[in-house]
Amino acid sequence: MSAGPPVTAGPSEVRLRPREDADLPARFARSAAVRDTGAGLTTGRFHDWLDERRRAGRFSVTPIPFDQLDGWSFAPDTGNLRHRSGRFFTVEGLHVTVDSGPYRDWQQPIIVQPEVGILGILAKEFDGVLHFLMQAKMEPGNPNLLQLSPTVQATRSNYTRVHQGAEVKYLEYFTDRSRARVLVDVLQSEHGSWFFHKANRNMIVETDQPVPLDDDFCWLTLGQLGELLRLDNVVNMDSRTVLACAPAGHPGHDGLLTDTELLSWFTAERSRHDVTSRLVPLGGIRDWIRGPSSIDHVRNWYFRVMAVAVQAGNREVPAWTQPLFQPIGTGVVALVLRRFAGVPHVLVHARVEGGFLDTVELGPTVQLTPAHHEHLRGPDRPAFLDLALRPDPTAIRYDAVHAEEGGRFHHAQSRYLIVEAGPEQAPTRPPAGFAWVTPAQLNLLVRHGRYVNVQARTLLSILNTRAAELL
Amino acid sequence: MSAGPPVTAGPSEVRLRPREDADLPARFARSAAVRDTGAGLTTGRFHDWLDERRRAGRFSVTPIPFDQLDGWSFAPDTGNLRHRSGRFFTVEGLHVTVDSGPYRDWQQPIIVQPEVGILGILAKEFDGVLHFLMQAKMEPGNPNLLQLSPTVQATRSNYTRVHQGAEVKYLEYFTDRSRARVLVDVLQSEHGSWFFHKANRNMIVETDQPVPLDDDFCWLTLGQLGELLRLDNVVNMDSRTVLACAPAGHPGHDGLLTDTELLSWFTAERSRHDVTSRLVPLGGIRDWIRGPSSIDHVRNWYFRVMAVAVQAGNREVPAWTQPLFQPIGTGVVALVLRRFAGVPHVLVHARVEGGFLDTVELGPTVQLTPAHHEHLRGPDRPAFLDLALRPDPTAIRYDAVHAEEGGRFHHAQSRYLIVEAGPEQAPTRPPAGFAWVTPAQLNLLVRHGRYVNVQARTLLSILNTRAAELL
């Protein structure tokens, strides 16, 4: 990957190619239409296979006190929690000030992991239909331990240097362009409330070479993934964010806003907020208390920092200990939907999160923990909260519980909803900070980094895979 | 601007619009074709007008020692240079480490100005041709003081709050959507070597209302601006960066790289660099010496921090003092050009600059100060340096001297070049960190922020205005 980009021919016989692959959206749409029987498992058989992988894996995760962490300790000077190798990640303090909302100045623990990882899905056509190579993978923070993950989840330590574990399977398809061509490759942010400036490469690459199939892997169509996304806690966050970046071919020549108006609105939102966020020593942050087994907020809100011991049979490293963030309470992440002139639009919110690199990104209409926001009244009460908390059952177009990244977060579950609304509930001219966009416009934005936050990308993956059918 | 984006109709009669304005590139191209006589001044008469504005303005700029700065002083604890109001900007220290190149760990003064400003050009059709309202504006750091600037250069203090100077003329066209529609609105970075994380909104808005013409303003076509860009030091940096963002309608269905390959290469470049850059107290930075009138590098390299007293008749505030950064030596900023299958491509370089928010942006092929790089040999010698320093005169497609932002930089001049090369000088498969892109691909990238750096945007403005004709 360190050489320049590939070219197809030598200087004397350079051939140009069309800049856009015009067939690609239709190929993704064709794969999304195949919902039951792919070239690999039927969607029905999939669950037996996943159970079998669970039995083969012999996993266990046990909470432990911090002093039983192996190689991890709190630095004497800063109180930051770090590994003696300097690798993996650190837990530090963050001080954030913002210029609006009910909470304007706070300190909190935050995960710092500057390395960019790869979240990559390998694609291949079988019988003319794109299939995606998915992995049954244990992550210690998943509520059910084993979920469906991308082909590859690799940190840069994994993919550029010798490390102590086994090799990352199928990594060569993402690093060697002679084996696969790139369909998607974009640097996307992760959770701005828990990570400081974190981003990962979201990749989909396509090969036409034979691919040996490992025990923990299976080929599924986009439609099969959509069926699985209708279930709670099957498709992990890393898979969802990659699928969100797929050129899914949503119809959408027209919109309530032109693309230029949408970009201009976003630029104004990013410009109008005064946000400062800087790292501070974890030892000194206010309102947080470090005990032997956890670091907790004084009101027991938000999340706790805890530690686990992990046993796993099918990971690169068979046993380890690590810190995890454990959110307090289940979140609600909802996208409000309306049809204008028959065209579905979703209501996105320009959100400030303290760990974002650049002030705001587009989030879902509602993204919060009800326990910490339900009591708020007046202008502090989040917009559209009641639509998300008490939706009319006939208006629910999607409803499932998903967990966030199980390698860093312990049982970080949210109820993901898509709720259709009328003009009286969700006005055509939305409040400040909100905009109506088409799924096709989200596809345009998500081709670039730091526009669409990770929770909104989960909801976009639901649209891309037709887990929710809007048309 | 705090309300949501505009919509054209109420809930009961919502009309959708095409997401893209398909005519816009052709309208810019038509304006670029009008090179001599617009609705305002002829290009020939323009210089008389500019001289007249220069005489009317009564400007003077005098270097002063730091202790004659009014309201500015070095903070006792940090040594940071700041204004007592807390407004404008501060000069602080920056500590940068990078993982490649001849210079891998350094400290330097840096300008910190978190506020996002507006650089905006008002457009209007006369006789069916787009014209742009340009301003003869004095900036203290311009070598000739008066240059052609955008309609509006406003900090957020200017445009959101009461401040002590006069109102910013024409600002209402950029803040009130009933007066003008947005053609371009994107947050772009500024100089990563001199600014910390700085970005400004680059806007072009179009009105069909009558516009009263102030003395310091004139209407010019894109082609007239292109003619003026062929001259040294007429069109200022702020104008150039806005013009770079124009949807200029470069032909380009095909390319050496597909758009997805280009984005993937950029993602890999942004991911592969380890860069840390953090603010430190200016008082403690190594290798820099503070004297009574300047802060200089020990080898007298890079730049100095100095101060000036300014008198001006046509500014919002008639007299003031301020610090400026003064680069040592004239820079060279060159874009190498090749034609593949007849289609012009330019060679961009994924550059690390310490003040970038996100690691790398695309710069020109060569961007440096010869005095500090010419002596380097072997792998440390910048690629394509000799093409930029000693170009074959018959290969030069563009050659003019321009200054950077005169509000912050004192006589920061560079020779901007476009040099055509053959395969033996600039191989089809370029070295690591370089890629061949078409002007149309640069137009795509520049629609989003933090892809194309400010020097490359000057060169893109030259292509957009046809100051250099490549076809």
PDB file of C-alpha atoms in Angstrom, chain A residues 2-7 9 11 14 16-20 116 156 161 177 182-187 201 252-261 263-265 267-268 270-274 340-341 343 345 357-358 423 428-430 432 434-435 440-441 444 447-448 450-451, chain B residues 2-7 9 11 14 16-20 116 156 161 177 182-183 185-187 201 252-261 263-265 267-268 270-274 340-341 343 345 357-358 423 428-432 434-435 440-441 444 447-448 450-451:
ATOM      1  CA  SER A   2       2.953   2.337   0.216  1.00  0.00           C
ATOM      2  CA  ALA A   3       3.396   2.606  -3.562  1.00  0.00           C
ATOM      3  CA  GLY A   4       1.262   4.941  -5.651  1.00  0.00           C
ATOM      4  CA  PRO A   5      -2.160   3.898  -6.842  1.00  0.00           C
ATOM      5  CA  PRO A   6      -2.395   1.205  -9.491  1.00  0.00           C
ATOM      6  CA  VAL A   7      -2.489   1.976 -13.177  1.00  0.00           C
ATOM      7  CA  ALA A   9      -0.865  -0.015 -18.414  1.00  0.00           C
ATOM      8  CA  PRO A  11       3.420   4.811 -20.243  1.00  0.00           C
ATOM      9  CA  VAL A  14      -2.012   4.223 -20.995  1.00  0.00           C
ATOM     10  CA  LEU A  16      -8.163   5.773 -19.267  1.00  0.00           C
ATOM     11  CA  ARG A  17     -11.227   4.364 -17.610  1.00  0.00           C
ATOM     12  CA  PRO A  18     -14.641   5.817 -16.755  1.00  0.00           C
ATOM     13  CA  ARG A  19     -14.322   7.539 -13.388  1.00  0.00           C
ATOM     14  CA  GLU A  20     -17.526   5.991 -12.113  1.00  0.00           C
ATOM     15  CA  VAL A 116      -6.440   3.780  12.103  1.00  0.00           C
ATOM     16  CA  ARG A 156      -2.659  -1.021  12.054  1.00  0.00           C
ATOM     17  CA  ARG A 161       3.836  -5.055  11.892  1.00  0.00           C
ATOM     18  CA  ARG A 177      -4.598  -4.696  -5.086  1.00  0.00           C
ATOM     19  CA  VAL A 182     -11.746  -1.495  -4.145  1.00  0.00           C
ATOM     20  CA  LEU A 183     -15.464  -0.722  -4.125  1.00  0.00           C
ATOM     21  CA  VAL A 184     -15.484   1.365  -0.927  1.00  0.00           C
ATOM     22  CA  ASP A 185     -12.636   2.866   1.111  1.00  0.00           C
ATOM     23  CA  VAL A 186     -13.420   5.732   3.446  1.00  0.00           C
ATOM     24  CA  LEU A 187     -12.218   6.897   6.839  1.00  0.00           C
ATOM     25  CA  ARG A 201     -11.063   2.667   7.284  1.00  0.00           C
ATOM     26  CA  GLY A 252     -33.147   9.771  -5.829  1.00  0.00           C
ATOM     27  CA  HIS A 253     -32.720  12.295  -8.579  1.00  0.00           C
ATOM     28  CA  ASP A 254     -34.799  14.808  -6.589  1.00  0.00           C
ATOM     29  CA  GLY A 255     -34.907  16.002  -3.006  1.00  0.00           C
ATOM     30  CA  LEU A 256     -36.371  18.588  -0.705  1.00  0.00           C
ATOM     31  CA  LEU A 257     -32.887  20.139  -0.642  1.00  0.00           C
ATOM     32  CA  THR A 258     -30.443  20.237  -3.497  1.00  0.00           C
ATOM     33  CA  ASP A 259     -27.070  18.659  -2.728  1.00  0.00           C
ATOM     34  CA  THR A 260     -25.513  22.136  -2.655  1.00  0.00           C
ATOM     35  CA  GLU A 261     -28.113  23.332  -0.132  1.00  0.00           C
ATOM     36  CA  LEU A 263     -23.710  20.799   1.958  1.00  0.00           C
ATOM     37  CA  SER A 264     -24.196  24.496   2.693  1.00  0.00           C
ATOM     38  CA  TRP A 265     -26.463  23.742   5.651  1.00  0.00           C
ATOM     39  CA  THR A 267     -21.082  23.821   6.531  1.00  0.00           C
ATOM     40  CA  ALA A 268     -23.101  26.406   8.463  1.00  0.00           C
ATOM     41  CA  ARG A 270     -20.118  22.964  11.487  1.00  0.00           C
ATOM     42  CA  SER A 271     -19.191  26.656  11.556  1.00  0.00           C
ATOM     43  CA  ARG A 272     -21.692  27.921  14.080  1.00  0.00           C
ATOM     44  CA  HIS A 273     -20.726  25.807  17.088  1.00  0.00           C
ATOM     45  CA  ASP A 274     -18.073  26.754  19.599  1.00  0.00           C
ATOM     46  CA  PHE A 340     -42.334  14.284   0.331  1.00  0.00           C
ATOM     47  CA  ALA A 341     -43.994  13.962  -3.072  1.00  0.00           C
ATOM     48  CA  VAL A 343     -39.938  10.264  -1.926  1.00  0.00           C
ATOM     49  CA  HIS A 345     -36.684  11.562   3.470  1.00  0.00           C
ATOM     50  CA  LEU A 357     -12.380  15.602  15.277  1.00  0.00           C
ATOM     51  CA  ASP A 358     -14.403  18.350  13.615  1.00  0.00           C
ATOM     52  CA  PRO A 423     -46.275  17.056   9.081  1.00  0.00           C
ATOM     53  CA  THR A 428     -41.340  20.295   6.602  1.00  0.00           C
ATOM     54  CA  ARG A 429     -39.224  23.147   7.842  1.00  0.00           C
ATOM     55  CA  PRO A 430     -37.441  21.451  10.748  1.00  0.00           C
ATOM     56  CA  ALA A 432     -32.411  24.534  13.765  1.00  0.00           C
ATOM     57  CA  PHE A 434     -32.091  19.337  11.621  1.00  0.00           C
ATOM     58  CA  ALA A 435     -32.459  18.665   7.890  1.00  0.00           C
ATOM     59  CA  ALA A 440     -29.457   8.725  -1.796  1.00  0.00           C
ATOM     60  CA  GLN A 441     -28.062  11.957  -0.319  1.00  0.00           C
ATOM     61  CA  LEU A 444     -23.365  10.641  -1.303  1.00  0.00           C
ATOM     62  CA  ARG A 447     -18.594   8.349   0.536  1.00  0.00           C
ATOM     63  CA  HIS A 448     -16.515  10.922   2.447  1.00  0.00           C
ATOM     64  CA  ARG A 450     -16.806  12.637   9.108  1.00  0.00           C
ATOM     65  CA  TYR A 451     -20.199  13.569   7.672  1.00  0.00           C
TER      66      TYR A 451
ATOM     67  CA  SER B   2     -29.717  29.478  12.638  1.00  0.00           C
ATOM     68  CA  ALA B   3     -32.999  28.188  11.239  1.00  0.00           C
ATOM     69  CA  GLY B   4     -33.166  25.034   9.161  1.00  0.00           C
ATOM     70  CA  PRO B   5     -32.460  25.067   5.453  1.00  0.00           C
ATOM     71  CA  PRO B   6     -34.971  26.735   3.183  1.00  0.00           C
ATOM     72  CA  VAL B   7     -37.820  24.870   1.601  1.00  0.00           C
ATOM     73  CA  ALA B   9     -43.359  25.312  -0.167  1.00  0.00           C
ATOM     74  CA  PRO B  11     -46.328  20.928   3.966  1.00  0.00           C
ATOM     75  CA  VAL B  14     -44.068  20.400  -1.078  1.00  0.00           C
ATOM     76  CA  LEU B  16     -39.003  18.451  -4.824  1.00  0.00           C
ATOM     77  CA  ARG B  17     -36.201  19.761  -6.979  1.00  0.00           C
ATOM     78  CA  PRO B  18     -33.406  18.099  -8.916  1.00  0.00           C
ATOM     79  CA  ARG B  19     -30.516  17.539  -6.482  1.00  0.00           C
ATOM     80  CA  GLU B  20     -27.979  18.839  -8.974  1.00  0.00           C
ATOM     81  CA  VAL B 116     -14.580  30.156  11.190  1.00  0.00           C
ATOM     82  CA  ARG B 156     -17.516  35.253  12.809  1.00  0.00           C
ATOM     83  CA  ARG B 161     -21.834  40.060  16.846  1.00  0.00           C
ATOM     84  CA  ARG B 177     -31.075  33.167   1.779  1.00  0.00           C
ATOM     85  CA  VAL B 182     -25.861  29.272  -2.640  1.00  0.00           C
ATOM     86  CA  LEU B 183     -23.689  27.934  -5.442  1.00  0.00           C
ATOM     87  CA  ASP B 185     -20.339  26.634   0.504  1.00  0.00           C
ATOM     88  CA  VAL B 186     -17.504  24.520   1.861  1.00  0.00           C
ATOM     89  CA  LEU B 187     -15.199  24.656   4.855  1.00  0.00           C
ATOM     90  CA  ARG B 201     -16.171  28.943   4.742  1.00  0.00           C
ATOM     91  CA  GLY B 252     -13.624  14.586 -17.622  1.00  0.00           C
ATOM     92  CA  HIS B 253     -15.705  11.458 -17.802  1.00  0.00           C
ATOM     93  CA  ASP B 254     -12.508   9.367 -17.791  1.00  0.00           C
ATOM     94  CA  GLY B 255      -9.324   9.314 -15.768  1.00  0.00           C
ATOM     95  CA  LEU B 256      -6.199   7.346 -15.069  1.00  0.00           C
ATOM     96  CA  LEU B 257      -7.778   6.494 -11.722  1.00  0.00           C
ATOM     97  CA  THR B 258     -11.448   5.950 -11.053  1.00  0.00           C
ATOM     98  CA  ASP B 259     -12.930   8.231  -8.388  1.00  0.00           C
ATOM     99  CA  THR B 260     -13.154   5.260  -6.020  1.00  0.00           C
ATOM    100  CA  GLU B 261      -9.456   4.469  -6.573  1.00  0.00           C
ATOM    101  CA  LEU B 263     -10.587   8.223  -2.722  1.00  0.00           C
ATOM    102  CA  SER B 264      -9.091   4.891  -1.645  1.00  0.00           C
ATOM    103  CA  TRP B 265      -5.553   6.105  -2.302  1.00  0.00           C
ATOM    104  CA  THR B 267      -7.770   7.207   2.567  1.00  0.00           C
ATOM    105  CA  ALA B 268      -4.645   5.037   2.635  1.00  0.00           C
ATOM    106  CA  ARG B 270      -4.371   9.677   5.508  1.00  0.00           C
ATOM    107  CA  SER B 271      -4.214   6.390   7.428  1.00  0.00           C
ATOM    108  CA  ARG B 272      -0.558   5.541   7.001  1.00  0.00           C
ATOM    109  CA  HIS B 273       1.023   8.612   8.606  1.00  0.00           C
ATOM    110  CA  ASP B 274       1.806   8.932  12.295  1.00  0.00           C
ATOM    111  CA  PHE B 340      -2.800  10.675 -20.755  1.00  0.00           C
ATOM    112  CA  ALA B 341      -4.734   9.672 -23.859  1.00  0.00           C
ATOM    113  CA  VAL B 343      -6.637  14.167 -21.118  1.00  0.00           C
ATOM    114  CA  HIS B 345      -3.784  15.154 -15.442  1.00  0.00           C
ATOM    115  CA  LEU B 357      -6.734  19.032  11.466  1.00  0.00           C
ATOM    116  CA  ASP B 358      -6.527  15.610   9.833  1.00  0.00           C
ATOM    117  CA  PRO B 423       6.989  10.089 -18.892  1.00  0.00           C
ATOM    118  CA  THR B 428       2.798   7.137 -15.085  1.00  0.00           C
ATOM    119  CA  ARG B 429       3.136   5.182 -11.870  1.00  0.00           C
ATOM    120  CA  PRO B 430       4.259   7.948  -9.513  1.00  0.00           C
ATOM    121  CA  PRO B 431       6.240   7.514  -6.304  1.00  0.00           C
ATOM    122  CA  ALA B 432       4.497   6.829  -2.989  1.00  0.00           C
ATOM    123  CA  PHE B 434       1.700  11.105  -5.356  1.00  0.00           C
ATOM    124  CA  ALA B 435      -1.270  10.549  -7.661  1.00  0.00           C
ATOM    125  CA  ALA B 440     -12.536  17.424 -12.930  1.00  0.00           C
ATOM    126  CA  GLN B 441     -11.550  15.082 -10.097  1.00  0.00           C
ATOM    127  CA  LEU B 444     -15.150  16.807  -7.111  1.00  0.00           C
ATOM    128  CA  ARG B 447     -16.637  20.307  -2.993  1.00  0.00           C
ATOM    129  CA  HIS B 448     -15.776  18.828   0.414  1.00  0.00           C
ATOM    130  CA  ARG B 450      -9.866  19.185   3.948  1.00  0.00           C
ATOM    131  CA  TYR B 451      -9.018  17.319   0.745  1.00  0.00           C
TER     132      TYR B 451
END
